[in-house]
mmCIF file of C-alpha atoms and ligand atoms in Angstrom:
data_model
loop_
_atom_site.group_PDB
_atom_site.id
_atom_site.type_symbol
_atom_site.label_atom_id
_atom_site.label_comp_id
_atom_site.label_asym_id
_atom_site.label_seq_id
_atom_site.Cartn_x
_atom_site.Cartn_y
_atom_site.Cartn_z
ATOM 1 C CA VAL A 160 -150.154 231.847 -120.782
ATOM 2 C CA LYS A 161 -147.728 228.950 -120.046
ATOM 3 C CA VAL A 162 -149.678 225.734 -119.065
ATOM 4 C CA LEU A 163 -147.538 222.715 -117.783
ATOM 5 C CA GLU A 164 -149.110 219.421 -117.648
ATOM 6 C CA GLY A 165 -147.695 215.877 -117.721
ATOM 7 C CA MET A 166 -148.021 213.698 -120.820
ATOM 8 C CA LEU A 167 -148.844 209.919 -120.095
ATOM 9 C CA ASN A 168 -145.733 208.664 -121.737
ATOM 10 C CA ALA A 169 -143.806 205.937 -119.608
ATOM 11 C CA GLN A 170 -141.160 205.434 -122.354
ATOM 12 C CA GLY A 171 -137.850 205.560 -120.777
ATOM 13 C CA MET A 172 -138.915 206.306 -117.173
ATOM 14 C CA LYS A 173 -137.939 204.202 -114.075
ATOM 15 C CA PHE A 174 -140.467 202.986 -111.501
ATOM 16 C CA GLY A 175 -140.716 201.689 -108.026
ATOM 17 C CA ILE A 176 -143.535 200.051 -106.975
ATOM 18 C CA VAL A 177 -143.930 199.208 -103.148
ATOM 19 C CA VAL A 178 -146.556 196.757 -102.236
ATOM 20 C CA ALA A 179 -148.288 195.535 -98.961
ATOM 21 C CA ARG A 180 -148.379 191.456 -98.457
ATOM 22 C CA PHE A 181 -151.236 192.109 -95.952
ATOM 23 C CA ASN A 182 -154.570 191.538 -97.847
ATOM 24 C CA GLU A 183 -152.242 189.858 -100.748
ATOM 25 C CA PHE A 184 -155.523 188.479 -102.453
ATOM 26 C CA LEU A 185 -156.244 192.180 -103.143
ATOM 27 C CA THR A 186 -152.877 193.884 -103.374
ATOM 28 C CA SER A 187 -151.790 191.427 -105.946
ATOM 29 C CA LYS A 188 -154.487 192.566 -108.120
ATOM 30 C CA LEU A 189 -153.616 196.076 -107.446
ATOM 31 C CA LEU A 190 -149.821 195.183 -108.499
ATOM 32 C CA GLY A 191 -151.207 193.577 -111.705
ATOM 33 C CA GLY A 192 -153.074 196.717 -112.601
ATOM 34 C CA ALA A 193 -150.089 199.014 -111.698
ATOM 35 C CA LEU A 194 -147.662 196.772 -113.776
ATOM 36 C CA ASP A 195 -150.273 196.635 -116.769
ATOM 37 C CA THR A 196 -150.899 200.356 -116.946
ATOM 38 C CA LEU A 197 -146.955 201.054 -116.751
ATOM 39 C CA HIS A 198 -146.383 198.550 -119.718
ATOM 40 C CA ARG A 199 -149.014 199.591 -121.932
ATOM 41 C CA HIS A 200 -147.900 203.250 -121.699
ATOM 42 C CA GLY A 201 -144.345 202.429 -122.742
ATOM 43 C CA ALA A 202 -142.450 201.572 -119.481
ATOM 44 C CA ASP A 203 -139.805 198.865 -120.188
ATOM 45 C CA GLU A 204 -139.925 196.001 -117.918
ATOM 46 C CA ASP A 205 -136.061 196.384 -116.775
ATOM 47 C CA ASP A 206 -137.177 199.770 -115.746
ATOM 48 C CA ILE A 207 -139.613 198.688 -113.069
ATOM 49 C CA THR A 208 -138.590 197.481 -109.568
ATOM 50 C CA VAL A 209 -141.180 195.683 -107.263
ATOM 51 C CA ALA A 210 -140.695 195.491 -103.295
ATOM 52 C CA TRP A 211 -142.623 193.701 -101.118
ATOM 53 C CA VAL A 212 -143.415 195.016 -97.628
ATOM 54 C CA PRO A 213 -145.257 193.173 -94.563
ATOM 55 C CA GLY A 214 -148.147 195.878 -94.409
ATOM 56 C CA ALA A 215 -149.447 199.334 -95.159
ATOM 57 C CA TYR A 216 -147.721 200.711 -92.264
ATOM 58 C CA GLU A 217 -144.325 199.679 -93.777
ATOM 59 C CA LEU A 218 -145.134 201.309 -97.059
ATOM 60 C CA PRO A 219 -143.769 204.967 -96.205
ATOM 61 C CA LEU A 220 -140.277 203.568 -94.975
ATOM 62 C CA VAL A 221 -139.378 201.632 -98.234
ATOM 63 C CA SER A 222 -140.954 204.202 -100.282
ATOM 64 C CA LYS A 223 -138.802 206.818 -98.736
ATOM 65 C CA LYS A 224 -135.839 204.642 -99.272
ATOM 66 C CA MET A 225 -136.340 204.130 -103.164
ATOM 67 C CA ALA A 226 -137.179 207.822 -103.593
ATOM 68 C CA GLU A 227 -133.805 208.834 -101.878
ATOM 69 C CA SER A 228 -131.989 206.492 -104.220
ATOM 70 C CA GLY A 229 -132.565 208.571 -106.940
ATOM 71 C CA LYS A 230 -133.154 205.300 -109.012
ATOM 72 C CA TYR A 231 -136.636 206.188 -110.042
ATOM 73 C CA ASP A 232 -138.627 208.915 -111.737
ATOM 74 C CA ALA A 233 -141.887 207.922 -109.481
ATOM 75 C CA ILE A 234 -142.794 205.595 -106.759
ATOM 76 C CA ILE A 235 -146.036 203.704 -106.494
ATOM 77 C CA ALA A 236 -147.346 202.735 -103.107
ATOM 78 C CA LEU A 237 -149.808 199.779 -102.948
ATOM 79 C CA GLY A 238 -151.943 198.449 -99.905
ATOM 80 C CA THR A 239 -155.345 197.516 -98.795
ATOM 81 C CA VAL A 240 -156.650 198.238 -95.515
ATOM 82 C CA ILE A 241 -160.121 196.946 -94.253
ATOM 83 C CA ARG A 242 -161.655 198.311 -91.117
ATOM 84 C CA GLY A 243 -163.849 195.298 -90.809
ATOM 85 C CA SER A 244 -160.642 193.416 -90.143
ATOM 86 C CA THR A 245 -158.620 195.360 -87.761
ATOM 87 C CA THR A 246 -159.310 197.486 -84.362
ATOM 88 C CA HIS A 247 -156.344 199.883 -85.205
ATOM 89 C CA TYR A 248 -157.475 200.677 -88.934
ATOM 90 C CA ASP A 249 -157.381 204.510 -88.065
ATOM 91 C CA TYR A 250 -153.824 204.236 -86.906
ATOM 92 C CA VAL A 251 -152.726 202.211 -90.192
ATOM 93 C CA CYS A 252 -154.430 204.347 -92.574
ATOM 94 C CA ASN A 253 -153.354 207.583 -91.142
ATOM 95 C CA GLU A 254 -149.583 206.668 -90.719
ATOM 96 C CA ALA A 255 -149.637 205.163 -94.095
ATOM 97 C CA ALA A 256 -151.196 208.227 -95.796
ATOM 98 C CA LYS A 257 -148.871 210.820 -93.653
ATOM 99 C CA GLY A 258 -145.509 208.635 -94.289
ATOM 100 C CA ILE A 259 -146.252 208.373 -98.131
ATOM 101 C CA ALA A 260 -146.774 212.091 -98.470
ATOM 102 C CA GLN A 261 -143.711 212.898 -96.378
ATOM 103 C CA ALA A 262 -141.573 210.375 -98.550
ATOM 104 C CA SER A 263 -142.949 212.465 -101.647
ATOM 105 C CA MET A 264 -142.124 215.835 -100.064
ATOM 106 C CA SER A 265 -138.886 215.107 -98.352
ATOM 107 C CA THR A 266 -137.575 213.822 -101.502
ATOM 108 C CA GLY A 267 -138.861 215.480 -104.470
ATOM 109 C CA VAL A 268 -140.030 212.195 -105.930
ATOM 110 C CA PRO A 269 -143.755 211.554 -106.613
ATOM 111 C CA VAL A 270 -144.971 208.699 -104.469
ATOM 112 C CA THR A 271 -148.379 207.867 -105.202
ATOM 113 C CA PHE A 272 -150.698 206.652 -102.718
ATOM 114 C CA SER A 273 -152.689 204.048 -103.859
ATOM 115 C CA VAL A 274 -153.936 202.339 -100.787
ATOM 116 C CA VAL A 275 -157.326 200.781 -100.627
ATOM 117 C CA THR A 276 -158.990 202.004 -97.481
ATOM 118 C CA THR A 277 -162.332 200.312 -96.965
ATOM 119 C CA GLU A 278 -165.146 199.306 -94.493
ATOM 120 C CA ASN A 279 -165.344 195.939 -95.797
ATOM 121 C CA ILE A 280 -164.136 193.391 -98.327
ATOM 122 C CA GLU A 281 -166.368 193.707 -100.783
ATOM 123 C CA GLN A 282 -165.563 197.589 -101.154
ATOM 124 C CA ALA A 283 -161.790 196.387 -101.466
ATOM 125 C CA ILE A 284 -162.749 193.870 -104.293
ATOM 126 C CA GLU A 285 -164.564 196.469 -106.008
ATOM 127 C CA ARG A 286 -161.185 198.737 -106.105
ATOM 128 C CA ALA A 287 -158.939 196.018 -107.113
ATOM 129 C CA GLY A 288 -160.258 195.436 -110.526
ATOM 130 C CA THR A 289 -164.171 195.063 -110.555
ATOM 131 C CA LYS A 290 -166.771 197.539 -110.806
ATOM 132 C CA ALA A 291 -164.947 200.474 -109.118
ATOM 133 C CA GLY A 292 -161.924 199.864 -111.366
ATOM 134 C CA ASN A 293 -158.427 199.254 -110.280
ATOM 135 C CA LYS A 294 -156.654 201.369 -107.708
ATOM 136 C CA GLY A 295 -153.342 200.037 -108.531
ATOM 137 C CA ALA A 296 -153.731 201.170 -112.414
ATOM 138 C CA ASP A 297 -154.899 204.659 -111.201
ATOM 139 C CA GLY A 298 -151.783 204.787 -109.099
ATOM 140 C CA ALA A 299 -149.613 203.974 -112.112
ATOM 141 C CA MET A 300 -151.308 206.577 -114.395
ATOM 142 C CA THR A 301 -150.780 209.407 -111.534
ATOM 143 C CA ALA A 302 -147.196 208.534 -111.532
ATOM 144 C CA ILE A 303 -146.683 208.456 -115.357
ATOM 145 C CA GLU A 304 -148.171 211.908 -115.394
ATOM 146 C CA MET A 305 -146.354 213.138 -112.103
ATOM 147 C CA ALA A 306 -143.121 212.015 -113.460
ATOM 148 C CA ASN A 307 -143.767 213.811 -116.904
ATOM 149 C CA LEU A 308 -144.881 217.133 -115.247
ATOM 150 C CA LEU A 309 -141.958 217.185 -112.994
ATOM 151 C CA LYS A 310 -139.223 217.014 -115.845
ATOM 152 C CA GLN A 311 -140.808 220.360 -117.195
ATOM 153 C CA LEU A 312 -140.458 222.268 -113.726
HETATM 154 O O1 LIG B 76 -151.797 196.694 -94.942
HETATM 155 C C1 LIG B 76 -152.419 196.267 -93.925
HETATM 156 N N1 LIG B 76 -151.846 196.052 -92.702
HETATM 157 C C2 LIG B 76 -152.607 195.731 -91.789
HETATM 158 N N2 LIG B 76 -151.958 195.611 -90.557
HETATM 159 C C3 LIG B 76 -150.535 195.387 -90.208
HETATM 160 C C4 LIG B 76 -149.779 196.714 -90.350
HETATM 161 O O2 LIG B 76 -149.824 197.191 -91.698
HETATM 162 C C5 LIG B 76 -148.128 196.389 -89.971
HETATM 163 O O3 LIG B 76 -147.741 195.542 -91.100
HETATM 164 C C6 LIG B 76 -148.327 195.794 -88.629
HETATM 165 O O4 LIG B 76 -148.776 196.829 -87.700
HETATM 166 C C7 LIG B 76 -146.603 195.465 -88.308
HETATM 167 O O5 LIG B 76 -145.856 196.893 -88.470
HETATM 168 C C8 LIG B 76 -154.000 195.739 -91.624
HETATM 169 N N3 LIG B 76 -154.743 195.285 -90.465
HETATM 170 O O6 LIG B 76 -154.399 195.361 -89.524
HETATM 171 O O7 LIG B 76 -156.026 194.902 -90.882
HETATM 172 C C9 LIG B 76 -154.862 196.083 -92.982
HETATM 173 O O8 LIG B 76 -156.144 195.652 -93.187
HETATM 174 N N4 LIG B 76 -153.855 196.031 -94.190
#
């Protein structure tokens, strides 16, 4: 039986990070978690590019453009959408999720969906580096694993 699985080695790999400025108090923490994870798994600082977009709705377009460039082994999409603060929560979340998946499928480049979607600010804080971990760090781990796995296919 031949088993394929991605190692967690980021050495020599190039990563794009797309991060939403909306809820920047929280998305900056997701970015910090992603950068820390990439660094501690061996990624070189010069091999990481960060692009800021206005909000989660804009994540798919820039994720797709970065993926299409062929410059990156994986893309990490970071954002925070909180229902309590918006009437169009479902639209933003659904379009972000669908668009990020499409950016990945249409280019063959892994684009991880690390968008925190919560009912309220407290839940979002829990996922930005407190008791529920850091969704940005999780997205970076997924990106490293997927990039390693795709090299074997
Ligand atoms: O990233 C977010 N964008 C949000 N809206 C902006 C949206 O992503 C677009 O930037 C905007 O609609 C302009 O296209 C949010 N809310 O509306 O509350 C939110 O919680 N998070």
